Coordinates of C-alpha atoms and ligand atoms in Angstrom, one line a residue:
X1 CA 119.9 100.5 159.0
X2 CA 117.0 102.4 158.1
X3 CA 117.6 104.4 154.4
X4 CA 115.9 107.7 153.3
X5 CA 115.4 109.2 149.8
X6 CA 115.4 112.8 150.0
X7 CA 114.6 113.9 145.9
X8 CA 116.2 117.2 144.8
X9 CA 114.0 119.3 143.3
X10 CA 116.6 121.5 141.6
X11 CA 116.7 119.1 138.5
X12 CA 112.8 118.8 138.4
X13 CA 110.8 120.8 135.9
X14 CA 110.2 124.2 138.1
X15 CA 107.1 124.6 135.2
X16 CA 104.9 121.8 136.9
X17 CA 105.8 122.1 140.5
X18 CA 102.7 121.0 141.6
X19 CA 103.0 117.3 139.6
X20 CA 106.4 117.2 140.7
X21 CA 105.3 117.1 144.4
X22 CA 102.3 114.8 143.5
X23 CA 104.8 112.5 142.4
X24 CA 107.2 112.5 145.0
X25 CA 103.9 112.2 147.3
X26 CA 102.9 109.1 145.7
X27 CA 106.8 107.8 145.7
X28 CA 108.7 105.9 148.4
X29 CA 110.5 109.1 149.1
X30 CA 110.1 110.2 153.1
X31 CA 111.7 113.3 152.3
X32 CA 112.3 116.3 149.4
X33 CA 115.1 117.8 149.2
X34 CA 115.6 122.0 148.7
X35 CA 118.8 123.4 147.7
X36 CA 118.8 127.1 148.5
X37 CA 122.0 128.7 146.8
X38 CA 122.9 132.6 147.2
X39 CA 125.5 133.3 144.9
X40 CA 128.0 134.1 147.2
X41 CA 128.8 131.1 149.4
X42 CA 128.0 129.1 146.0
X43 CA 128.4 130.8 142.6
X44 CA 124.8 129.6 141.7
X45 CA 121.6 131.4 143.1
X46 CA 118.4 128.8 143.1
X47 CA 115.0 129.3 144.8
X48 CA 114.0 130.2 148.6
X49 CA 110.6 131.4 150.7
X50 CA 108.0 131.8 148.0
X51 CA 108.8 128.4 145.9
X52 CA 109.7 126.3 149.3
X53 CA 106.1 127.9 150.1
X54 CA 104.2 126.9 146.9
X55 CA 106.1 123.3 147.5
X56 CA 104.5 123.2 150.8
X57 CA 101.1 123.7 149.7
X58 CA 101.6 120.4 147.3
X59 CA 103.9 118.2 148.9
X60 CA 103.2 116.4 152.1
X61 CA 106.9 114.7 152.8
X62 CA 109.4 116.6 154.9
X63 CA 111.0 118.9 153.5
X64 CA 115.0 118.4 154.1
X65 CA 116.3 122.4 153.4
X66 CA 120.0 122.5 152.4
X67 CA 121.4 125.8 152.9
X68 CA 123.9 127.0 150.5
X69 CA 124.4 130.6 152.0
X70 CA 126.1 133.1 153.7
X71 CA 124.6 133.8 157.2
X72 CA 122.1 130.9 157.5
X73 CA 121.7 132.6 161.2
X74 CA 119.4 134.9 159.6
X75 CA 117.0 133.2 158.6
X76 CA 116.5 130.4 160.5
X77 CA 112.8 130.7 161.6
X78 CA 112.3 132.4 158.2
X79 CA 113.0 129.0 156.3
X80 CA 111.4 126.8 159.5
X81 CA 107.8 129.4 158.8
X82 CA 108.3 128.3 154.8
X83 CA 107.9 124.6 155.7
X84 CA 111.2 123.3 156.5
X85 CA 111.4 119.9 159.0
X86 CA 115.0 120.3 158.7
X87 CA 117.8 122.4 158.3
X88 CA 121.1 121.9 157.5
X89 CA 123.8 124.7 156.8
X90 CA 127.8 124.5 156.0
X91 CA 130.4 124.5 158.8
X92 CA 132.3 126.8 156.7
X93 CA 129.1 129.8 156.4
X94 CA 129.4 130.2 159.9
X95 CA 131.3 131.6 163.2
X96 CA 129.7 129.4 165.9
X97 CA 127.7 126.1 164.7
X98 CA 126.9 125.1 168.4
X99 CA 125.3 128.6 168.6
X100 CA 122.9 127.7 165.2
X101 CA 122.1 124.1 165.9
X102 CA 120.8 125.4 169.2
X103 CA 119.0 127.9 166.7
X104 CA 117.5 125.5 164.5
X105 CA 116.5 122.7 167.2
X106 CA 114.8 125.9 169.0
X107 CA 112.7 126.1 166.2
X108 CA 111.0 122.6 167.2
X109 CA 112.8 121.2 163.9
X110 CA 116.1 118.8 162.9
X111 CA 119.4 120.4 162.9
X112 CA 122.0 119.4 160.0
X113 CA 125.6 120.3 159.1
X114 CA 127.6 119.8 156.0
X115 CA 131.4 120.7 154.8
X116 CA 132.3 120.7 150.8
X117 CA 134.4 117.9 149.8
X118 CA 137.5 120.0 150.6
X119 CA 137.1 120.2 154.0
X120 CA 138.5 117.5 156.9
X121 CA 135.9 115.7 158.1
X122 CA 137.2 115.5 161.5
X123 CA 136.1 119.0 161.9
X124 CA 132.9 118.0 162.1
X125 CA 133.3 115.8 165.5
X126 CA 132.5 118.4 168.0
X127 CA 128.9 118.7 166.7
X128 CA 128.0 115.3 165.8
X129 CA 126.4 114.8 169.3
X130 CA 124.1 117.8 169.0
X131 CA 123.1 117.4 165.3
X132 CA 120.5 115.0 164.4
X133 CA 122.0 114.8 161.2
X134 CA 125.6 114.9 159.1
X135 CA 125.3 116.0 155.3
X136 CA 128.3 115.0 153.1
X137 CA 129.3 117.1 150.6
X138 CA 129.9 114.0 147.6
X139 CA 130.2 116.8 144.6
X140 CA 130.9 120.2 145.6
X141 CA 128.1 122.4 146.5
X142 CA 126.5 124.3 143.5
X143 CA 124.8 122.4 140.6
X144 CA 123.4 119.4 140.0
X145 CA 124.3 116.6 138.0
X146 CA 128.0 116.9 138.8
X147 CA 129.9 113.4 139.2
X148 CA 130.2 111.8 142.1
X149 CA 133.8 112.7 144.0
X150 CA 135.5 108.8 144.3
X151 CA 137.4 110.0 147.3
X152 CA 134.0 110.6 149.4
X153 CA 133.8 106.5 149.6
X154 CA 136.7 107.2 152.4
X155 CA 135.0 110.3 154.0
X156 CA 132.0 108.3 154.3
X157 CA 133.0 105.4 156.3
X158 CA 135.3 107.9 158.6
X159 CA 132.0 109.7 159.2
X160 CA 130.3 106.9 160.1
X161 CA 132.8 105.7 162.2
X162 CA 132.7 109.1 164.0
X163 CA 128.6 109.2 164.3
X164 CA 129.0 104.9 165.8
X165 CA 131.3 106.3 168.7
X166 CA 129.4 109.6 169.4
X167 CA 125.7 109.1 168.0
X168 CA 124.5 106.5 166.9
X169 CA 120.9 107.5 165.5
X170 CA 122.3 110.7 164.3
X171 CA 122.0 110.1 160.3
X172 CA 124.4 110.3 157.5
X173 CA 123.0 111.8 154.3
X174 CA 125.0 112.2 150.6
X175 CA 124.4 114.8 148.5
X176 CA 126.2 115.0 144.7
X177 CA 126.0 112.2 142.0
X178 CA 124.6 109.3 143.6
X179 CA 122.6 107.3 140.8
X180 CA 122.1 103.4 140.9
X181 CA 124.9 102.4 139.6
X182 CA 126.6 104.1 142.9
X183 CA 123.9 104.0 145.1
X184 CA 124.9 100.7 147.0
X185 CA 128.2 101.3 147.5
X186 CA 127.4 104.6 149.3
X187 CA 124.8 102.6 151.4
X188 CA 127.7 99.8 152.3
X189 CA 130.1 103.0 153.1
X190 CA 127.7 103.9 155.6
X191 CA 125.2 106.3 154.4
X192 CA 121.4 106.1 155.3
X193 CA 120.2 109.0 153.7
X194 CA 120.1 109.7 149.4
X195 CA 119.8 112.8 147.9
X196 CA 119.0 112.4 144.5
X197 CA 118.8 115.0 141.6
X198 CA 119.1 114.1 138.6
X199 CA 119.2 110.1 138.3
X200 CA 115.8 110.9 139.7
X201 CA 114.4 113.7 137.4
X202 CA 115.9 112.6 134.0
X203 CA 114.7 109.2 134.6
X204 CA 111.8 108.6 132.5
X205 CA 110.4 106.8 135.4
X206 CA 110.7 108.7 138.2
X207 CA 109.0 107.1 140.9
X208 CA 110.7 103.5 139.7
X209 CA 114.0 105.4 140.0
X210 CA 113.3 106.4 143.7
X211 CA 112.1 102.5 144.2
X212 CA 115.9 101.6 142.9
X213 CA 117.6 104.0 144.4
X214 CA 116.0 103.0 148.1
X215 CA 116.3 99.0 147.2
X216 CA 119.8 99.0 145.8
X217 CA 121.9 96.9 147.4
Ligands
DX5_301 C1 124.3 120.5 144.9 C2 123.1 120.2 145.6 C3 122.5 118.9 145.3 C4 122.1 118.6 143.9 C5 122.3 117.1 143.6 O1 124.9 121.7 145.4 O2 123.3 120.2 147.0 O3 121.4 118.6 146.2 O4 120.8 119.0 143.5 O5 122.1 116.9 142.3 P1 122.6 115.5 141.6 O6 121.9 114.4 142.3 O7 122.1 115.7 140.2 O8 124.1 115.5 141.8
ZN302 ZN1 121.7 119.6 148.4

């Protein structure tokens, strides 16, 4: 199975934006990952359109948007005009997902949905056909550098189950404290793709840590 790193950039240092993409550019990461947070679907408020802009400019890997907000149907072709390849939003932030994966796949760009870690996962059948990717929540949505929820080993491996019977090359990405002492585990579980914040960024070498992470095993 093919496996993806997909760096968070909430942990990076925000003051050298432009190395951090330089790094990620030079790294074995195919993807960066944005975490936009509005303070009302999450408690936290991070970053949107100007610094997913500015990342643009510097970074040349796809950029993997993870929306933490209220109404994502808004501003869909707002976040697809600031760079993103693909965009993924929460079950729970909306009435109708059929309605904004059509939206987003309109866009010419990849379609993702996500639930928090207190949410059935079986909920999420009905669109794994039409998404080109499931996001599971492995830490609640939020911060960064939370630990890694032990009973997502279980939601993984019924998710993948689910995406074998209905879509195979849809992919299966984990998001919340995966570092490499985890890492494999979540890969023999059945995800593909790693988002990474902090075992990444506090690493004092960064681009080694994104070699681990993708060659743990
Ligand atoms: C949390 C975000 C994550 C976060 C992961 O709401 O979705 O992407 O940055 O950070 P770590 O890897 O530190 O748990
Ligand atoms: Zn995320």
């Amino acid at each position: 199975m093919k496996k993806i790193i997909s760096p968070s950039i909430l942990s990076a240092d925000f003051g050298h934006l432009q190395s951090v993409c330089e790094m990620i550019n030079r790294s074995e990461a195919e993807w960066i990952h944005i975490d936009v947070m509005d303070g009302l679907f999450v408690p936290n408020i991070s970053f949107a359109f100007p610094v997913m802009k500015a990342i643009r400019a510097h970074c040349t890997k796809m950029m993997d948007v993870h929306l933490m907000i209220e109404h994502p149907e808004n501003y869909i072709t707002r976040f697809k005009e600031a760079g993103a390849g693909n965009i993924t939003f929460h079950f729970e932030t909306v009435g109708n997902p059929f309605a904004v994966i059509e939206q987003i796949k309109k866009e010419g760009i990849t379609a993702g949905i996500t639930v928090n870690p207190d949410v059935p996962v079986e909920v999420l059948e009905p669109f794994i056909k039409e998404v080109d990717m499931v996001l599971l929540m492995t830490v609640f949505a939020g911060y960064g550098g939370q630990q890694y929820i032990e009973e997502s080993d279980e939601r993984i491996r019924k998710v993948r189950a689910m995406i074998q019977k209905h879509h195979p090359s849809c992919l299966l990405e984990v998001d919340g404290g995966i570092h490499l002492q985890n890492v494999a585990k979540v890969y023999q579980c059945g995800a593909n793709v790693i988002v990474a914040g902090s075992s990444i960024f506090n690493a004092a070498d960064q681009i080694g840590a994104i070699h681990d992470l993708l060659f743990a095993h």
